Coordinates of C-alpha atoms and ligand atoms in Angstrom, one line a residue:
M18 CA 41.3 -83.0 -42.6
M19 CA 44.6 -82.7 -44.4
F20 CA 45.3 -78.9 -44.4
T21 CA 44.5 -76.0 -42.4
D22 CA 41.4 -74.4 -43.7
Y23 CA 39.4 -71.5 -42.3
N24 CA 37.8 -73.5 -39.6
T25 CA 40.6 -75.8 -38.5
L26 CA 42.0 -75.4 -35.0
I27 CA 45.4 -76.9 -34.3
F28 CA 43.7 -79.4 -32.0
D29 CA 41.8 -80.7 -35.0
L30 CA 45.2 -81.6 -36.6
S31 CA 46.4 -83.4 -33.6
Q32 CA 47.3 -87.1 -33.9
E33 CA 48.8 -89.1 -31.0
G34 CA 52.5 -89.5 -31.2
H35 CA 53.2 -86.6 -33.6
T36 CA 55.8 -84.1 -32.2
A37 CA 57.3 -81.0 -33.6
Y38 CA 60.6 -81.5 -31.7
D39 CA 62.7 -84.0 -30.0
L40 CA 64.5 -83.5 -26.8
P41 CA 67.6 -85.5 -26.0
S42 CA 66.9 -88.3 -23.5
L43 CA 67.2 -87.4 -19.8
E44 CA 70.7 -87.7 -18.4
I45 CA 69.8 -87.3 -14.8
E46 CA 67.2 -89.1 -12.7
E47 CA 63.6 -88.1 -13.1
Y48 CA 62.3 -86.0 -10.2
D49 CA 58.7 -86.2 -9.3
L50 CA 57.8 -82.5 -8.5
S51 CA 54.3 -83.4 -7.4
A52 CA 55.6 -84.6 -4.0
D53 CA 56.7 -81.0 -3.3
L54 CA 53.5 -79.3 -4.4
D55 CA 50.2 -78.7 -2.6
N56 CA 47.6 -81.1 -3.8
H57 CA 45.4 -78.6 -5.5
L58 CA 48.4 -77.7 -7.8
V59 CA 49.0 -81.2 -9.0
R60 CA 47.4 -82.1 -12.3
E61 CA 45.6 -85.5 -12.4
E62 CA 45.6 -85.9 -16.1
A63 CA 48.1 -84.7 -18.6
A64 CA 47.2 -81.4 -20.2
N65 CA 45.3 -81.7 -23.4
L66 CA 47.8 -80.4 -25.9
P67 CA 47.8 -80.8 -29.7
E68 CA 50.3 -83.3 -31.1
V69 CA 51.5 -82.2 -34.6
S70 CA 54.6 -82.4 -36.6
E71 CA 56.8 -79.3 -37.1
L72 CA 55.6 -78.9 -40.6
Q73 CA 52.0 -79.0 -39.7
L74 CA 52.7 -76.5 -36.9
I75 CA 54.5 -74.1 -39.3
R76 CA 51.8 -74.4 -42.0
H77 CA 49.0 -73.8 -39.4
Y78 CA 50.6 -70.6 -38.0
T79 CA 51.8 -69.4 -41.3
A80 CA 48.2 -69.8 -42.7
L81 CA 46.9 -67.9 -39.6
S82 CA 49.4 -65.2 -39.9
S83 CA 48.4 -64.6 -43.5
R84 CA 45.0 -64.0 -42.6
T85 CA 45.4 -61.3 -40.1
F86 CA 45.9 -57.6 -41.1
G87 CA 48.8 -55.5 -40.1
I88 CA 50.6 -52.4 -41.2
E89 CA 52.8 -54.6 -43.3
T90 CA 49.7 -55.8 -45.2
G91 CA 48.2 -52.5 -46.1
P92 CA 47.2 -49.1 -44.9
Y93 CA 46.2 -49.1 -41.2
P94 CA 44.8 -45.5 -40.6
L95 CA 43.5 -46.3 -37.1
G96 CA 42.8 -42.9 -35.5
S97 CA 44.4 -42.1 -32.1
C98 CA 46.6 -45.2 -32.3
T99 CA 49.4 -43.9 -34.7
M100 CA 49.9 -47.3 -36.5
K101 CA 53.0 -46.2 -38.2
Y102 CA 55.5 -48.5 -39.7
N103 CA 58.3 -49.7 -37.4
P104 CA 61.6 -49.9 -39.0
K105 CA 63.4 -53.2 -39.2
V106 CA 66.6 -51.8 -38.1
N107 CA 65.1 -51.3 -34.5
E108 CA 64.8 -55.1 -34.4
D109 CA 68.3 -55.6 -35.4
I110 CA 69.5 -53.3 -32.6
A111 CA 67.3 -54.9 -30.0
A112 CA 68.6 -58.3 -31.1
M113 CA 72.3 -57.4 -30.5
P114 CA 73.5 -59.8 -27.9
G115 CA 74.8 -57.2 -25.5
F116 CA 71.3 -55.8 -25.3
A117 CA 69.3 -59.0 -25.7
N118 CA 71.1 -60.8 -23.0
V119 CA 71.6 -58.1 -20.4
H120 CA 69.9 -59.0 -17.1
P121 CA 68.3 -56.3 -14.7
L122 CA 70.0 -58.0 -11.7
Q123 CA 73.5 -57.6 -13.1
S124 CA 75.8 -55.2 -11.2
V125 CA 75.5 -51.6 -12.2
E126 CA 79.1 -51.7 -13.5
S127 CA 78.3 -54.5 -15.9
K128 CA 75.2 -52.9 -17.5
Q129 CA 76.6 -49.4 -18.2
G130 CA 75.6 -49.7 -21.8
A131 CA 71.9 -50.4 -21.0
L132 CA 71.9 -47.7 -18.4
Q133 CA 73.4 -45.3 -21.0
V134 CA 70.6 -46.1 -23.5
M135 CA 67.9 -45.4 -20.9
Y136 CA 69.6 -42.2 -19.7
E137 CA 69.9 -40.8 -23.2
M138 CA 66.4 -41.8 -23.9
Q139 CA 65.2 -39.9 -20.9
E140 CA 67.2 -36.8 -22.0
A141 CA 65.7 -37.0 -25.6
L142 CA 62.2 -37.3 -24.2
K143 CA 62.9 -34.3 -22.0
E144 CA 63.6 -32.4 -25.1
V145 CA 60.5 -33.6 -26.9
T146 CA 58.2 -32.9 -24.0
G147 CA 59.9 -29.7 -22.6
F148 CA 60.0 -31.2 -19.2
D149 CA 62.6 -31.4 -16.4
A150 CA 62.6 -35.2 -15.6
V151 CA 61.5 -38.3 -17.4
T152 CA 60.9 -41.9 -16.2
L153 CA 60.8 -44.8 -18.7
Q154 CA 59.2 -47.1 -16.2
P155 CA 55.5 -47.2 -17.2
K156 CA 54.7 -50.0 -19.6
A157 CA 51.8 -48.4 -21.5
G158 CA 50.0 -45.0 -21.8
A159 CA 47.5 -45.9 -19.3
H160 CA 50.2 -47.0 -16.9
G161 CA 52.0 -43.6 -17.4
E162 CA 48.8 -41.8 -16.7
L163 CA 48.4 -43.7 -13.4
T164 CA 52.0 -43.0 -12.5
A165 CA 51.6 -39.3 -13.1
I166 CA 48.3 -39.2 -11.2
L167 CA 49.8 -41.0 -8.2
A168 CA 52.6 -38.4 -8.2
F169 CA 49.9 -35.6 -8.2
K170 CA 48.3 -37.5 -5.2
K171 CA 51.6 -37.5 -3.2
Y172 CA 52.2 -33.9 -4.2
F173 CA 48.8 -32.9 -2.6
Q174 CA 49.4 -35.3 0.3
E175 CA 52.6 -33.5 1.1
K176 CA 50.8 -30.1 1.0
G177 CA 48.0 -31.5 3.2
E178 CA 45.4 -30.9 0.5
L179 CA 44.6 -34.4 -0.6
E180 CA 41.4 -34.7 1.4
E181 CA 40.0 -31.6 -0.2
R182 CA 41.2 -31.7 -3.7
K183 CA 39.1 -34.5 -5.2
Y184 CA 38.0 -33.4 -8.7
I185 CA 39.7 -34.1 -11.9
F186 CA 38.3 -32.3 -14.9
V187 CA 38.2 -34.5 -18.2
P188 CA 36.7 -33.4 -21.5
D189 CA 34.3 -35.9 -23.2
S190 CA 36.6 -36.4 -26.1
A191 CA 39.1 -38.1 -23.7
H192 CA 40.2 -41.6 -24.2
G193 CA 38.6 -43.9 -21.6
T194 CA 41.8 -44.5 -19.8
N195 CA 41.8 -40.8 -18.5
P196 CA 38.7 -41.0 -16.3
A197 CA 39.5 -44.6 -15.4
T198 CA 43.0 -43.5 -14.3
A199 CA 41.7 -40.7 -12.1
A200 CA 39.0 -42.9 -10.6
V201 CA 41.6 -45.7 -9.9
A202 CA 43.8 -43.2 -8.1
G203 CA 40.8 -42.2 -5.9
F204 CA 39.6 -38.9 -7.5
D205 CA 36.1 -37.9 -8.8
I206 CA 35.7 -37.1 -12.4
V207 CA 33.9 -33.9 -13.7
E208 CA 33.3 -34.4 -17.4
F209 CA 33.1 -31.5 -19.8
P210 CA 31.2 -31.6 -23.1
S211 CA 33.2 -30.4 -26.1
N212 CA 32.1 -27.1 -27.7
E213 CA 31.2 -26.7 -31.3
K214 CA 34.9 -26.5 -32.3
G215 CA 35.4 -29.9 -30.7
M216 CA 37.4 -28.2 -27.9
M217 CA 37.2 -28.1 -24.1
D218 CA 35.5 -24.9 -23.2
V219 CA 37.6 -22.4 -21.1
E220 CA 34.4 -20.7 -19.8
A221 CA 33.0 -24.0 -18.8
V222 CA 36.2 -24.8 -16.8
E223 CA 36.1 -21.4 -15.1
A224 CA 32.5 -21.9 -14.2
A225 CA 33.3 -25.3 -12.7
I226 CA 36.1 -24.1 -10.6
E227 CA 33.7 -21.4 -9.3
Q228 CA 31.0 -24.0 -8.7
Y229 CA 33.0 -26.7 -6.9
G230 CA 35.4 -24.2 -5.2
P231 CA 39.1 -23.8 -6.2
E232 CA 40.3 -25.7 -3.2
T233 CA 38.5 -28.9 -4.4
V234 CA 40.2 -28.9 -7.8
A235 CA 43.0 -31.6 -8.1
G236 CA 43.6 -31.1 -11.9
V237 CA 42.8 -31.6 -15.4
M238 CA 43.7 -34.2 -18.1
I239 CA 43.8 -32.8 -21.6
T240 CA 44.7 -34.7 -24.7
N241 CA 46.3 -32.3 -27.2
P242 CA 45.7 -32.6 -30.1
S243 CA 42.4 -34.2 -28.9
T244 CA 41.3 -37.6 -29.9
A245 CA 39.0 -35.8 -32.4
G246 CA 42.2 -34.4 -34.2
V247 CA 41.5 -31.0 -32.9
F248 CA 44.3 -28.8 -31.4
E249 CA 43.0 -27.5 -28.1
T250 CA 44.1 -23.9 -28.8
Y251 CA 43.1 -22.8 -25.3
A252 CA 44.9 -25.6 -23.4
K253 CA 47.4 -23.1 -22.0
D254 CA 44.5 -21.0 -20.7
I255 CA 42.8 -23.9 -19.1
V256 CA 46.1 -25.0 -17.4
E257 CA 46.5 -21.4 -16.0
L258 CA 43.0 -21.6 -14.5
I259 CA 43.7 -24.9 -12.9
H260 CA 47.1 -23.6 -11.6
D261 CA 45.5 -20.6 -10.2
A262 CA 43.1 -22.9 -8.4
G263 CA 46.1 -24.8 -6.9
G264 CA 45.6 -27.9 -9.1
L265 CA 47.9 -29.7 -11.5
A266 CA 47.5 -30.3 -15.2
Y267 CA 48.1 -33.6 -17.0
Y268 CA 48.8 -33.9 -20.8
D269 CA 47.7 -37.1 -22.5
G270 CA 50.5 -37.3 -25.1
A271 CA 49.1 -40.2 -27.2
N272 CA 48.9 -37.6 -30.1
L273 CA 52.5 -36.5 -29.7
N274 CA 53.0 -37.5 -33.3
A275 CA 51.4 -34.1 -34.3
I276 CA 53.6 -31.8 -32.4
M277 CA 57.1 -33.1 -32.0
G278 CA 59.8 -30.2 -32.4
I279 CA 56.9 -27.8 -32.9
T280 CA 55.4 -27.3 -29.4
S281 CA 55.4 -29.3 -26.3
P282 CA 53.4 -30.1 -23.1
G283 CA 56.1 -28.3 -21.1
L284 CA 55.6 -25.2 -23.4
M285 CA 51.9 -25.4 -22.9
G286 CA 52.4 -25.2 -19.1
F287 CA 51.4 -28.8 -18.2
D288 CA 53.0 -30.5 -15.1
A289 CA 53.1 -34.0 -16.5
A290 CA 52.6 -36.0 -19.7
H291 CA 52.9 -39.5 -21.0
M292 CA 54.2 -40.6 -24.3
N293 CA 53.2 -43.8 -26.0
L294 CA 56.5 -45.1 -27.5
H295 CA 54.6 -47.8 -29.2
K296 CA 52.6 -45.2 -31.0
T297 CA 54.8 -42.2 -31.7
M298 CA 58.3 -43.8 -31.6
T299 CA 57.9 -47.1 -33.4
G300 CA 57.8 -49.5 -30.6
P301 CA 56.0 -52.8 -31.6
H302 CA 52.3 -51.9 -31.6
G303 CA 49.4 -54.3 -31.4
G304 CA 48.6 -57.7 -30.2
G305 CA 48.3 -56.3 -26.7
G306 CA 51.9 -55.2 -26.2
P307 CA 54.5 -55.0 -24.9
G308 CA 54.3 -51.2 -24.9
S309 CA 56.0 -48.3 -23.2
G310 CA 54.5 -45.2 -21.7
P311 CA 57.2 -43.1 -20.2
I312 CA 56.1 -39.9 -18.4
G313 CA 57.8 -36.4 -18.3
V314 CA 57.2 -34.1 -15.4
N315 CA 58.3 -30.5 -14.4
D316 CA 60.4 -29.7 -11.3
K317 CA 57.2 -29.6 -9.1
L318 CA 56.6 -33.4 -9.7
A319 CA 60.2 -34.6 -10.3
P320 CA 60.8 -35.6 -6.6
Y321 CA 57.7 -37.9 -6.7
L322 CA 58.8 -40.0 -9.8
P323 CA 59.0 -43.8 -9.3
A324 CA 62.2 -45.4 -8.1
P325 CA 64.7 -46.1 -9.6
M326 CA 65.8 -43.2 -11.8
I327 CA 69.0 -43.2 -13.9
Q328 CA 71.6 -40.5 -13.5
K329 CA 75.0 -39.7 -15.1
E330 CA 78.0 -38.8 -13.0
G331 CA 81.1 -38.1 -15.0
D332 CA 81.2 -41.0 -17.5
S333 CA 79.3 -43.4 -15.5
Y334 CA 75.6 -44.1 -15.0
S335 CA 73.9 -45.2 -11.7
L336 CA 70.5 -45.6 -10.2
Y337 CA 69.0 -43.4 -7.4
D338 CA 65.6 -43.2 -5.7
P339 CA 64.0 -39.8 -6.0
E340 CA 63.5 -38.1 -2.6
K341 CA 59.8 -38.5 -2.2
S342 CA 59.2 -41.3 -4.7
I343 CA 55.8 -42.8 -5.1
G344 CA 57.7 -46.1 -5.1
R345 CA 58.0 -48.7 -7.9
V346 CA 55.4 -49.0 -10.6
S347 CA 57.1 -51.7 -12.6
G348 CA 59.6 -54.6 -12.1
Y349 CA 63.1 -53.2 -12.7
Y350 CA 63.3 -50.5 -15.3
G351 CA 60.2 -50.8 -17.6
N352 CA 60.1 -52.5 -21.0
F353 CA 63.8 -52.0 -21.8
G354 CA 63.5 -53.7 -25.3
V355 CA 60.7 -51.4 -26.4
N356 CA 62.5 -48.4 -25.0
L357 CA 65.6 -49.5 -26.9
R358 CA 63.8 -49.7 -30.2
A359 CA 62.4 -46.2 -29.6
Y360 CA 65.9 -45.0 -28.8
A361 CA 67.2 -46.4 -32.1
Y362 CA 64.4 -44.5 -33.9
V363 CA 65.0 -41.2 -32.0
R364 CA 68.8 -41.5 -32.8
A365 CA 68.1 -42.3 -36.4
M366 CA 65.6 -39.4 -36.9
G367 CA 67.4 -36.8 -34.9
A368 CA 65.7 -33.5 -33.8
D369 CA 65.0 -32.4 -37.4
G370 CA 63.7 -35.8 -38.3
L371 CA 61.2 -35.9 -35.5
R372 CA 59.9 -32.4 -36.5
R373 CA 59.6 -33.7 -40.0
V374 CA 57.6 -36.7 -38.8
S375 CA 55.0 -34.4 -37.2
E376 CA 54.8 -32.1 -40.2
D377 CA 54.3 -35.0 -42.6
A378 CA 51.9 -36.8 -40.2
V379 CA 49.7 -33.6 -40.1
L380 CA 50.1 -32.9 -43.8
N381 CA 49.1 -36.5 -44.7
A382 CA 46.0 -36.3 -42.5
N383 CA 45.0 -32.9 -44.0
Y384 CA 45.4 -34.3 -47.5
L385 CA 43.2 -37.2 -46.9
R386 CA 40.6 -35.0 -45.2
A387 CA 40.5 -32.4 -48.0
E388 CA 40.2 -35.1 -50.7
L389 CA 37.3 -36.9 -48.8
K390 CA 35.4 -34.0 -47.4
D391 CA 33.1 -33.6 -50.5
K392 CA 31.7 -37.0 -50.1
Y393 CA 31.9 -37.5 -46.3
D394 CA 30.8 -35.1 -43.6
M395 CA 33.6 -34.0 -41.3
A396 CA 32.8 -33.8 -37.6
F397 CA 34.8 -30.5 -37.1
P398 CA 35.6 -27.6 -39.3
G399 CA 39.0 -26.4 -40.3
Y400 CA 42.3 -28.1 -40.7
C401 CA 43.1 -31.1 -38.6
M402 CA 46.2 -32.3 -36.7
N403 CA 47.5 -35.8 -37.0
D404 CA 44.0 -37.3 -37.2
F405 CA 40.5 -36.3 -38.2
T406 CA 37.0 -37.4 -37.5
M407 CA 34.2 -37.9 -40.1
T408 CA 30.7 -38.7 -39.3
L409 CA 28.3 -41.1 -41.3
S410 CA 25.2 -39.9 -39.6
R411 CA 23.9 -38.7 -43.0
Q412 CA 24.5 -42.1 -44.7
A413 CA 23.1 -43.9 -41.7
K414 CA 19.8 -42.0 -42.0
E415 CA 19.5 -41.9 -45.7
D416 CA 21.0 -45.2 -46.8
D417 CA 21.0 -47.3 -43.7
V418 CA 24.7 -47.7 -44.0
T419 CA 26.7 -47.3 -40.8
A420 CA 30.3 -46.3 -40.0
K421 CA 30.8 -50.0 -39.2
D422 CA 29.6 -51.1 -42.6
V423 CA 32.0 -48.7 -44.3
G424 CA 34.9 -49.9 -42.0
K425 CA 34.1 -53.6 -43.0
R426 CA 33.8 -52.8 -46.7
M427 CA 37.3 -51.0 -46.6
L428 CA 38.8 -54.4 -45.8
D429 CA 37.6 -55.8 -49.1
Y430 CA 39.9 -53.2 -50.7
G431 CA 42.8 -54.1 -48.4
V432 CA 42.7 -51.1 -46.2
H433 CA 42.1 -51.5 -42.5
A434 CA 39.2 -49.5 -41.0
P435 CA 39.9 -46.4 -39.2
T436 CA 38.9 -46.2 -35.6
T437 CA 35.1 -46.7 -35.4
Y438 CA 32.7 -45.2 -32.9
F439 CA 35.5 -43.2 -31.2
P440 CA 35.6 -40.4 -30.0
L441 CA 32.3 -41.2 -28.2
H442 CA 30.8 -37.7 -28.6
V443 CA 30.6 -38.0 -32.5
D444 CA 27.8 -40.1 -34.0
E445 CA 28.6 -42.8 -36.5
C446 CA 32.1 -41.7 -36.7
L447 CA 35.3 -42.9 -38.4
Q448 CA 38.5 -41.5 -37.0
W449 CA 41.5 -41.3 -39.4
E450 CA 45.2 -41.3 -38.8
P451 CA 47.2 -42.1 -41.9
T452 CA 50.6 -41.2 -40.1
E453 CA 53.7 -39.9 -41.9
T454 CA 54.8 -43.4 -43.2
E455 CA 52.1 -43.8 -45.8
S456 CA 53.3 -42.7 -49.2
K457 CA 51.3 -40.4 -51.6
Q458 CA 50.5 -43.3 -53.8
D459 CA 49.0 -45.2 -50.9
L460 CA 47.1 -42.1 -49.7
D461 CA 45.8 -41.7 -53.2
Y462 CA 44.6 -45.5 -53.1
I463 CA 42.8 -44.9 -49.9
I464 CA 41.0 -41.9 -51.3
E465 CA 40.1 -43.9 -54.4
V466 CA 38.7 -46.7 -52.2
M467 CA 36.6 -44.1 -50.1
L468 CA 35.3 -42.5 -53.2
N469 CA 34.3 -45.9 -54.6
I470 CA 32.7 -46.8 -51.3
A471 CA 30.7 -43.5 -51.4
E472 CA 29.3 -44.6 -54.7
E473 CA 28.5 -48.1 -53.6
I474 CA 26.6 -46.7 -50.7
E475 CA 24.3 -45.1 -53.2
T476 CA 24.1 -47.9 -55.8
D477 CA 24.2 -51.0 -53.7
P478 CA 23.9 -50.3 -49.9
E479 CA 22.9 -53.9 -49.3
M480 CA 26.2 -55.1 -50.5
V481 CA 28.0 -52.5 -48.3
R482 CA 26.0 -53.7 -45.3
K483 CA 27.1 -57.3 -45.8
A484 CA 30.8 -56.5 -46.3
P485 CA 33.4 -57.8 -46.0
H486 CA 33.2 -60.1 -49.0
N487 CA 36.8 -60.8 -49.7
A488 CA 38.2 -61.2 -46.1
P489 CA 38.9 -64.6 -44.5
V490 CA 36.0 -64.2 -42.2
T491 CA 32.6 -62.6 -42.9
R492 CA 30.9 -60.2 -40.5
L493 CA 31.5 -61.3 -36.9
D494 CA 29.0 -61.1 -34.1
E495 CA 31.0 -59.1 -31.7
V496 CA 28.3 -59.1 -29.0
L497 CA 28.1 -62.8 -29.0
A498 CA 31.9 -63.2 -29.1
S499 CA 32.3 -60.9 -26.1
R500 CA 29.4 -62.2 -24.1
K501 CA 30.1 -65.8 -24.6
P502 CA 33.7 -66.2 -25.6
V503 CA 34.9 -69.7 -26.2
L504 CA 38.5 -69.4 -25.2
T505 CA 39.6 -73.0 -24.8
Y506 CA 39.4 -75.8 -27.2
D507 CA 35.9 -77.1 -26.8
R508 CA 34.6 -78.3 -30.2
E509 CA 31.1 -78.8 -28.8
A510 CA 30.9 -75.3 -27.5
I511 CA 32.3 -73.9 -30.7
E512 CA 29.7 -75.8 -32.7
A513 CA 26.9 -74.7 -30.5
Q514 CA 28.0 -71.1 -30.8
Y515 CA 28.1 -71.4 -34.5
E516 CA 24.4 -72.7 -34.6
V517 CA 23.3 -69.6 -32.6
F518 CA 25.3 -67.4 -35.0
K519 CA 23.6 -69.0 -38.0
E520 CA 20.1 -68.5 -36.6
T521 CA 20.7 -64.8 -35.6
H522 CA 22.5 -63.9 -38.8
A523 CA 20.3 -65.8 -41.4
D524 CA 20.9 -62.8 -43.7
L525 CA 24.6 -63.5 -44.1
F526 CA 23.9 -67.0 -45.1
E527 CA 21.4 -66.3 -47.8
Q528 CA 24.1 -64.6 -49.8
E529 CA 25.9 -66.2 -52.7
D530 CA 26.4 -69.6 -51.4
Q531 CA 29.3 -68.7 -49.1
Q532 CA 32.9 -68.8 -50.4
S533 CA 34.1 -70.6 -47.4
P534 CA 31.3 -72.4 -45.5
G535 CA 32.9 -72.4 -42.0
S536 CA 34.4 -68.9 -42.4
A537 CA 32.0 -67.3 -39.9
K538 CA 33.2 -69.7 -37.3
A539 CA 36.6 -68.4 -36.8
Ligands
PLP251 C1 46.2 -45.0 -26.8 C2 45.8 -43.9 -25.9 C3 45.9 -44.1 -24.5 C4 46.3 -45.3 -23.7 O1 47.5 -45.7 -24.1 P1 47.9 -47.3 -24.0 O2 49.3 -47.3 -24.3 O3 47.0 -48.1 -24.9 O4 47.6 -47.6 -22.5 C5 45.5 -43.0 -23.7 N1 45.1 -41.9 -24.4 C6 44.8 -41.8 -25.7 C7 44.4 -40.4 -26.2 C8 45.2 -42.8 -26.5 O5 45.0 -42.7 -27.9

C-alpha cells in the first residue's frame, strides 16, 4: 500500500529501518536502566512501534486531520457545548515565551506576571458571576462541580449538620455530571421531572422539602438556562426555598454564554457556580481537553476554597491558603495555559463585549429556532436562550426517520450534528446551539440544509436513514465500537470486527457499490 487510504493504519505503512528523525549519536556511555527497575517493569521485547519516514508520517496525519470535523471545518451547533470559534490571538499569547516557559515551582517573585494573569482572571470572573471569590484550579466543569460540592460538605461539617443533610435536588434536565458529582461527594440525589414549560417546578421543590424534612436538605443543583435552552425563571424562588431549609444552591454555569453581563448566578442568589472556560471563553474545546472549570462562590463558601489562592498586596501577587480550605484539587494552579487563553479573550472583549456575546448567542439561537419551527417540532414553547431543543418524534413515527438519521444526514452537507438524544427527558431530540460566532450567511445555510432534509424525509426517507453518504466513513456501529473497542494495533482483531459489522449491517453494503470499500472499518 503506497498511500494512506481510509483503512490504512500507520502500522500498515511501517517498514523496518525507516525513521522520521535522526538523533545525534550518544556522547556518553549507554546506561542500562533495567538494572534499577523491578522485574515486572522491564520490557522483554522492544515495543512494536511503526517505522515510517517523516513524509509518510506527515501525510498520514494530514490525511487523518482532513477527515475529522471541527469548528474550523463547518458549523458545529452542538447544544450545551458552546462550540464557538477560538480566536487565534489566544494561541499567540499562550505561546509567548514568558508564559510558555514559566514553571509552577519557580519562586513567587519570579512568576509575578503569571500570578497577575490569574489574579486578574479571578477578578473578571467575579464580575461575570456576581460572586465574592473565584478559584481557577478545577480543570473542567465536572471538576468545578466536585470542588464546590466538597466545599458544601465542609460547610455542613463545620456546622455539625453533615450527617443529616444528605439530599441534593437535581432536575431531570441536568447534565449527567450533576447527579454524578453529588453522588461522588456522598450525597443522595432527588430527581425532579421538568414541568410542561421545561422548568424545575417550585411547588415540587416545596413539597419535597416538606416530605424529606428541611433538616435533610443539603442543596440543589440548577443549570440556568437549562440544558433544554429554557431560562429557569423561578430559580431565585427555588434558591430561597433551599436557603430557608438551611441548604446551599449550586449553579451549573455551562450555559453562561446566554447571560454574561445581563444577569449572574450571584444575582440569582446562588452560593456557588462553575464556568466552563473551554465553552464560554474560547479555551480549546474538544478532543478531551485540556479544559478549565473555575468556580465562583459567595462569602459563605469562600473560606473553603481549594488551596492555594492568589492575592494582591500593593503591587505584588502572592499565594495563600484559605482558612478552612478543602485542600488541593489540582496540581499547582489549574490549567494555566487554558486560563491564559480565556484571559486574552476576556481582555479583548471587555465587559461590553461579553454582554454582546450573550446577546448575539441568544439572538442566533432564536433566529434558527424561528426559521425551523414550521418544519420541525420544538420541545418547548416560546423564545429560547443560547440553545433550543427540537424533537423528531413525529418524523420517527410517520417516516421512521430518527434524530440520529437527521444528524448523520447533516454531515453530508458539511454541518456537524447538534447534540442528539440530550437532554434525556425529550424524545428523539436534537439540541441546537449555533453560538454568536456563526455569521448570518452560515445560519442561513444551516436553515437551508434543514429545510432540504425535511423534504428528503418525505421524499426519500430510506436515503436519510443510510446517511452519511459523502463523509469519510459511513454509519458506524456505536454499540459494537463501545462494547468491543479495538484500541491497540491488532490487524486480526480489526478484520474480525469488520466481519461482524458486515454481517450485522448488510443493508449498508447493498447500497451503491460503496465509494470506499474499507470505509466502515475506520
Ligand atoms: C459541559 C457541561 C458540564 C460538564 O463540563 P465539563 O467541562 O465537560 O466537565 C456540566 N453541565 C453542563 C450543563 C454541561 O453542558
